[in-house]
CSV table of C-alpha atoms and ligand atoms in Angstrom, one decimal:
chain,number,residue,atom,x,y,z
L,1,MET,CA,-11.1,-13.0,-5.1
L,2,LYS,CA,-11.4,-9.8,-3.0
L,3,LEU,CA,-10.3,-10.4,0.6
L,4,LEU,CA,-10.4,-7.9,3.3
L,5,SER,CA,-10.2,-7.3,7.0
L,6,PHE,CA,-12.8,-6.0,9.2
L,7,THR,CA,-14.1,-5.6,12.5
L,8,GLN,CA,-17.6,-5.9,13.6
L,9,ARG,CA,-19.3,-3.0,15.6
L,10,ASP,CA,-20.2,-5.0,18.5
L,11,THR,CA,-16.6,-6.6,18.8
L,12,PRO,CA,-14.3,-3.9,17.7
L,13,ASP,CA,-11.1,-5.5,19.0
L,14,LEU,CA,-11.7,-8.7,16.8
L,15,LEU,CA,-10.1,-8.9,13.6
L,16,ARG,CA,-11.8,-11.0,11.1
L,17,VAL,CA,-11.3,-11.7,7.2
L,18,GLY,CA,-14.0,-11.8,4.4
L,19,VAL,CA,-14.6,-11.6,1.0
L,20,SER,CA,-15.8,-8.7,-0.6
L,21,ALA,CA,-19.4,-8.7,-2.4
L,22,ASP,CA,-22.3,-6.1,-3.6
L,23,GLU,CA,-23.0,-4.3,-0.4
L,24,SER,CA,-22.2,-6.9,2.0
L,25,VAL,CA,-19.0,-8.9,3.5
L,26,LEU,CA,-18.7,-12.7,3.1
L,27,ASP,CA,-17.6,-13.7,6.6
L,28,LEU,CA,-14.7,-16.3,6.5
L,29,SER,CA,-14.5,-16.7,10.5
L,30,ALA,CA,-15.4,-20.2,10.0
L,31,LEU,CA,-12.5,-21.0,8.1
L,32,VAL,CA,-10.1,-18.4,9.8
L,33,PRO,CA,-10.9,-17.9,13.5
L,34,PRO,CA,-11.1,-13.9,14.4
L,35,GLY,CA,-8.2,-12.8,16.5
L,36,GLY,CA,-7.5,-10.4,19.4
L,37,PRO,CA,-4.8,-7.5,19.2
L,38,ASN,CA,-2.0,-10.1,20.4
L,39,ASP,CA,-2.9,-12.6,17.7
L,40,LEU,CA,-1.4,-13.1,14.1
L,41,SER,CA,-4.0,-11.4,12.2
L,42,PRO,CA,-6.6,-13.8,10.5
L,43,MET,CA,-5.3,-12.3,7.2
L,44,ARG,CA,-1.9,-13.2,7.9
L,45,ARG,CA,-3.0,-16.8,8.8
L,46,LEU,CA,-5.4,-17.1,5.6
L,47,ILE,CA,-2.4,-16.1,3.6
L,48,GLY,CA,0.2,-18.7,5.3
L,49,GLY,CA,-2.4,-21.4,5.6
L,50,CYS,CA,-5.3,-21.4,2.9
L,51,THR,CA,-5.5,-22.4,-0.7
L,52,LEU,CA,-7.6,-20.6,-3.0
L,53,ARG,CA,-9.6,-23.6,-3.5
L,54,GLU,CA,-10.3,-23.7,0.4
L,55,LEU,CA,-11.3,-20.0,0.3
L,56,ALA,CA,-13.6,-20.4,-2.8
L,57,TYR,CA,-15.1,-23.5,-0.8
L,58,ALA,CA,-15.6,-21.1,2.7
L,59,ARG,CA,-16.7,-18.2,0.8
L,60,ASP,CA,-19.8,-20.4,-1.0
L,61,LYS,CA,-20.8,-21.2,2.7
L,62,ALA,CA,-20.0,-17.8,4.4
L,63,PRO,CA,-22.8,-15.7,6.0
L,64,ALA,CA,-23.2,-12.4,4.6
L,65,ILE,CA,-22.7,-9.2,6.7
L,66,SER,CA,-24.0,-6.0,5.5
L,67,THR,CA,-21.1,-3.2,5.0
L,68,ASP,CA,-22.7,-0.9,7.2
L,69,GLN,CA,-22.3,-3.2,10.1
L,70,ILE,CA,-18.5,-3.7,9.7
L,71,ARG,CA,-15.5,-1.5,10.2
L,72,LEU,CA,-13.0,-1.9,7.3
L,73,GLN,CA,-9.1,-2.5,8.5
L,74,PRO,CA,-5.9,-2.4,6.4
L,75,PRO,CA,-6.2,-5.8,4.2
L,76,VAL,CA,-3.2,-7.0,5.9
L,77,PRO,CA,-3.3,-5.2,9.4
L,78,ASP,CA,0.0,-6.5,10.7
L,79,PRO,CA,2.7,-7.3,7.9
L,80,SER,CA,6.1,-8.4,9.3
L,81,LYS,CA,7.5,-5.5,7.0
L,82,ILE,CA,6.7,-3.2,4.4
L,83,MET,CA,9.4,-3.0,1.7
L,84,ALA,CA,9.5,0.0,-0.8
L,85,ALA,CA,11.1,0.6,-4.0
L,86,PRO,CA,12.4,4.5,-3.6
L,87,VAL,CA,12.6,5.7,-7.3
L,88,ASN,CA,11.0,3.0,-9.5
L,89,TYR,CA,9.7,5.2,-12.4
L,90,ILE,CA,12.0,7.4,-14.5
L,91,ASP,CA,9.8,10.4,-14.6
L,92,HIS,CA,9.6,10.3,-10.8
L,93,GLN,CA,13.7,10.0,-10.6
L,94,HIS,CA,13.5,13.3,-13.2
L,95,GLU,CA,10.7,15.3,-11.1
L,96,MET,CA,12.8,14.6,-8.2
L,97,ASN,CA,16.3,15.6,-9.4
L,98,GLU,CA,17.6,12.1,-8.2
L,99,SER,CA,20.6,11.3,-9.8
L,100,VAL,CA,20.2,7.4,-9.1
L,101,HIS,CA,17.2,5.1,-9.1
L,102,VAL,CA,16.2,1.7,-7.7
L,103,ASP,CA,19.1,0.2,-9.1
L,104,GLY,CA,21.7,2.3,-7.1
L,105,LEU,CA,19.3,2.6,-4.1
L,106,GLY,CA,17.9,-0.8,-3.2
L,107,VAL,CA,14.6,-0.9,-1.0
L,108,PHE,CA,13.8,0.6,2.2
L,109,LEU,CA,11.5,-0.2,5.1
L,110,LYS,CA,8.3,1.7,6.4
L,111,ALA,CA,7.2,0.9,9.7
L,112,PRO,CA,4.4,-2.0,9.9
L,113,SER,CA,2.7,0.3,12.5
L,114,SER,CA,2.1,2.9,9.8
L,115,VAL,CA,-0.8,1.1,7.9
L,116,LEU,CA,-4.3,2.5,7.6
L,117,ALA,CA,-7.6,1.5,6.5
L,118,HIS,CA,-9.5,2.5,3.4
L,119,GLY,CA,-11.7,5.7,4.3
L,120,ALA,CA,-9.8,6.6,7.4
L,121,ILE,CA,-7.7,9.8,7.9
L,122,VAL,CA,-3.9,10.3,7.2
L,123,ARG,CA,-2.6,12.7,10.2
L,124,LEU,CA,0.0,14.9,9.2
L,125,PRO,CA,2.3,15.4,12.4
L,126,TYR,CA,3.8,18.9,11.7
L,127,LEU,CA,2.7,22.2,10.7
L,128,ASP,CA,5.9,23.2,9.3
L,129,ARG,CA,6.7,20.6,6.8
L,130,ARG,CA,5.7,19.3,3.6
L,131,PHE,CA,3.8,16.3,3.2
L,132,ASP,CA,3.3,14.6,-0.3
L,133,GLN,CA,0.8,11.9,-1.6
L,134,GLU,CA,2.6,9.0,-3.4
L,135,GLY,CA,0.0,6.6,-5.3
L,136,GLU,CA,1.5,3.1,-5.6
L,137,LEU,CA,0.7,-0.6,-6.8
L,138,ALA,CA,1.6,-2.9,-3.8
L,139,VAL,CA,2.1,-6.8,-3.6
L,140,VAL,CA,1.1,-8.9,-0.8
L,141,ILE,CA,3.6,-11.9,-0.4
L,142,GLY,CA,2.0,-15.1,0.1
L,143,THR,CA,4.8,-17.5,1.1
L,144,ARG,CA,8.0,-17.5,3.1
L,145,ALA,CA,10.8,-16.8,0.4
L,146,SER,CA,14.2,-16.1,0.4
L,147,HIS,CA,16.9,-15.8,-2.5
L,148,VAL,CA,14.0,-16.4,-5.3
L,149,ASP,CA,14.7,-16.1,-8.8
L,150,PRO,CA,13.2,-13.5,-10.9
L,151,ASP,CA,11.7,-16.3,-13.1
L,152,ASN,CA,9.9,-17.6,-9.8
L,153,ALA,CA,9.1,-14.6,-8.1
L,154,MET,CA,5.8,-14.4,-9.2
L,155,ASN,CA,4.8,-17.6,-7.4
L,156,CYS,CA,5.6,-15.6,-4.1
L,157,VAL,CA,2.7,-13.1,-4.9
L,158,PHE,CA,-0.6,-13.8,-3.0
L,159,GLY,CA,-2.1,-10.6,-4.3
L,160,TYR,CA,-2.1,-6.8,-4.8
L,161,THR,CA,-3.6,-3.7,-3.4
L,162,PRO,CA,-3.6,0.1,-3.9
L,163,LEU,CA,-1.2,1.9,-1.4
L,164,LEU,CA,-0.5,5.2,-0.6
L,165,ASP,CA,3.0,6.1,0.4
L,166,MET,CA,2.5,9.1,2.6
L,167,THR,CA,6.0,11.0,2.7
L,168,MET,CA,7.4,14.1,4.6
L,169,ARG,CA,9.9,15.7,2.1
L,170,GLY,CA,13.2,16.3,3.6
L,171,GLY,CA,16.6,15.1,4.5
L,172,GLU,CA,15.9,12.7,7.4
L,173,ASP,CA,16.2,9.1,6.6
L,174,ARG,CA,13.3,7.7,4.4
L,175,SER,CA,12.5,5.4,7.2
L,176,THR,CA,11.4,8.4,9.5
L,177,ARG,CA,10.0,10.4,6.6
L,178,LYS,CA,7.6,7.5,5.7
L,179,SER,CA,7.1,5.9,8.8
L,180,PHE,CA,4.6,8.2,10.7
L,181,ASP,CA,1.4,6.5,11.8
L,182,THR,CA,-1.2,6.5,9.3
L,183,PHE,CA,1.4,7.0,6.6
L,184,THR,CA,0.8,3.9,4.7
L,185,PRO,CA,-3.2,3.8,3.8
L,186,MET,CA,-4.0,0.4,1.9
L,187,GLY,CA,-6.9,-1.4,0.6
L,188,PRO,CA,-9.9,-1.6,0.7
L,189,CYS,CA,-9.0,-5.0,0.0
L,190,LEU,CA,-6.4,-7.1,-1.5
L,191,VAL,CA,-7.4,-8.6,-4.9
L,192,THR,CA,-5.6,-12.4,-5.4
L,193,ALA,CA,-3.2,-12.9,-8.0
L,194,ASP,CA,-5.4,-15.4,-10.0
L,195,GLU,CA,-7.5,-12.4,-10.9
L,196,ILE,CA,-4.6,-10.4,-12.3
L,197,GLU,CA,-2.5,-12.2,-14.9
L,198,ASP,CA,0.3,-9.7,-15.4
L,199,PRO,CA,0.6,-6.6,-13.1
L,200,ALA,CA,2.4,-4.8,-16.0
L,201,GLN,CA,-0.8,-4.5,-17.7
L,202,LEU,CA,-2.4,-2.3,-15.1
L,203,THR,CA,-2.7,1.3,-15.0
L,204,LEU,CA,-2.5,3.7,-11.9
L,205,THR,CA,-4.2,7.2,-11.5
L,206,CYS,CA,-4.0,9.3,-8.2
L,207,SER,CA,-5.9,12.1,-7.6
L,208,VAL,CA,-6.1,15.0,-4.9
L,209,ASN,CA,-9.7,16.6,-4.4
L,210,GLY,CA,-10.7,15.2,-7.7
L,211,THR,CA,-7.7,16.5,-9.7
L,212,VAL,CA,-5.6,13.9,-11.4
L,213,ARG,CA,-2.0,14.5,-10.3
L,214,GLN,CA,-0.6,11.0,-11.3
L,215,ASN,CA,-0.9,8.5,-14.2
L,216,THR,CA,1.0,5.9,-15.0
L,217,GLY,CA,1.3,2.3,-16.6
L,218,VAL,CA,2.9,-0.2,-14.4
L,219,LYS,CA,4.9,-1.4,-17.3
L,220,ASP,CA,6.7,1.6,-16.8
L,221,LEU,CA,8.4,0.6,-13.5
L,222,ILE,CA,12.1,0.5,-13.9
L,223,TRP,CA,12.4,-2.7,-11.8
L,224,SER,CA,9.2,-4.9,-12.5
L,225,VAL,CA,7.2,-6.6,-9.7
L,226,PRO,CA,9.3,-10.0,-10.4
L,227,ARG,CA,12.5,-8.5,-10.3
L,228,LEU,CA,11.7,-6.2,-7.2
L,229,VAL,CA,10.2,-9.1,-5.3
L,230,ALA,CA,13.4,-11.3,-6.2
L,231,TYR,CA,15.7,-8.5,-5.2
L,232,ALA,CA,13.9,-7.9,-1.8
L,233,SER,CA,13.9,-11.5,-1.2
L,234,SER,CA,17.5,-11.7,-1.4
L,235,VAL,CA,17.7,-8.7,1.2
L,236,MET,CA,15.1,-10.0,3.8
L,237,THR,CA,13.5,-13.3,3.9
L,238,LEU,CA,10.0,-12.6,3.0
L,239,LEU,CA,6.8,-13.9,5.0
L,240,PRO,CA,3.4,-14.4,4.2
L,241,GLY,CA,1.4,-11.2,4.6
L,242,ASP,CA,4.4,-8.8,3.8
L,243,ILE,CA,4.2,-5.9,1.7
L,244,ILE,CA,6.2,-4.7,-1.2
L,245,THR,CA,5.0,-1.3,-2.7
L,246,THR,CA,6.5,-0.8,-6.2
L,247,GLY,CA,7.1,2.8,-6.2
L,248,THR,CA,5.4,6.0,-7.3
L,249,PRO,CA,5.4,7.9,-10.8
L,250,ALA,CA,5.7,11.5,-11.4
L,251,GLY,CA,3.1,13.9,-10.1
L,252,VAL,CA,4.1,13.7,-6.3
L,253,GLY,CA,2.5,16.9,-4.5
L,254,ALA,CA,1.8,18.6,-1.1
L,255,VAL,CA,-1.3,17.5,0.7
L,256,ALA,CA,-3.0,19.6,3.3
L,257,ASP,CA,-5.7,19.5,6.1
L,258,GLY,CA,-9.0,18.2,4.6
L,259,ASP,CA,-7.7,17.1,1.3
L,260,GLN,CA,-9.1,13.7,-0.4
L,261,VAL,CA,-6.8,11.6,-1.8
L,262,GLU,CA,-7.8,8.7,-4.1
L,263,VAL,CA,-5.6,6.0,-5.9
L,264,VAL,CA,-7.3,4.1,-8.8
L,265,ILE,CA,-5.9,0.9,-10.2
L,266,ASP,CA,-7.8,-0.7,-13.0
L,267,ARG,CA,-9.2,-4.3,-11.6
L,268,LEU,CA,-8.5,-3.2,-8.0
L,269,PRO,CA,-11.3,-1.6,-5.8
L,270,LYS,CA,-10.5,2.3,-5.4
L,271,LEU,CA,-8.5,3.6,-2.2
L,272,ASN,CA,-9.7,6.7,-0.5
L,273,VAL,CA,-8.6,8.6,2.5
L,274,SER,CA,-8.8,12.0,3.7
L,275,VAL,CA,-6.0,14.4,5.3
L,276,SER,CA,-6.0,15.9,8.8
L,277,ALA,CA,-3.4,18.4,10.7
L,278,ALA,CA,-5.3,18.3,13.7
L,279,GLY,CA,-3.0,18.2,16.6
L,280,ALA,CA,-0.1,18.9,14.3
L,281,THR,CA,2.9,20.3,16.0
L,282,THR,CA,6.4,21.8,15.1
L,283,CYS,CA,8.9,19.7,13.7
L,284,PRO,CA,11.7,18.7,15.8
L,285,THR,CA,14.0,17.3,13.1
L,286,ARG,CA,15.8,20.0,10.7
L,287,GLY,CA,15.8,18.0,7.5
L,288,ALA,CA,13.4,20.6,5.6
L,289,ASP,CA,16.2,22.4,3.4
L,290,ARG,CA,18.0,19.0,2.8
L,291,GLY,CA,17.3,15.7,0.7
L,292,PRO,CA,15.9,15.2,-2.8
L,293,VAL,CA,14.4,18.5,-4.3
L,294,PRO,CA,10.6,17.6,-5.3
L,295,PRO,CA,8.4,19.5,-7.7
L,296,PRO,CA,6.7,22.9,-6.9
L,297,VAL,CA,3.8,22.3,-4.3
L,298,VAL,CA,1.5,20.7,-6.8
L,299,THR,CA,2.3,19.8,-10.5
L,300,THR,CA,-0.7,18.8,-12.6
L,301,LEU,CA,-0.7,16.5,-15.6
L,302,GLN,CA,-1.1,19.4,-17.6
L,303,GLU,CA,1.5,21.5,-16.3
L,304,ARG,CA,3.9,18.4,-16.7
L,305,SER,CA,3.1,17.6,-20.4
Y,401,MN,MN1,7.2,5.7,-2.7
């Protein structure tokens, strides 16, 4: 099932959940009531409280709303946390000239307030710093979990979504460089785990202005999805709706005002966002010449092969 969060034009402050259908959204508000800005989002309540059978039953009775009547929101608009794998593909470790990967770094956090919907605008905060796209497969957690075994970790996975881990390059802390508002686009929807037997079978492509920069099989993750989920749960108690993003392959590169970025993962609907530098200022921190050394501004797939 393809689940999404949305608002309706006449009630822009009320979050709702629905199922993506052709040209329409099946509104699940009868099963999960809409929520205001101070409520736990309907998606988090759905993930924590509904079975797939209940969802399917509600979907079959749900009223359809035309997609032109809705505004899409991030699939989970209010995750309690976004955990991310720093270097989880060998080819990305090489291009960043990193001496260590995930097993030397663990996971880091991105601010939950950095989430952004499909079709929205990534806002670059500074004129004098480099910002890169990192296309990634993200996992949406389904249950409260602590210290789960890798063999049981997939039972904690509710679904999957494409995610962009937008990044400022430099020596500042990762939590700063990757947590600016709008720096975690996700969606358009999350696909429930029953539709993806094995995430390692998925492929991921990330393009900027139609040119492919990143292309990988998820099987090439250094820490697989179950290993990463198990590890993350040994550090922080996972809650329904938490996001774990699995890391990016080689091909990161600078993005600029006016760019269009697309993440395509087979079996999942595509994620598209645009980039704007409107209102950007001079960076107040001085990490520009420190930190991991990224590849030249843009490396195409052809140049790397
Ligand atoms: Mn990343």
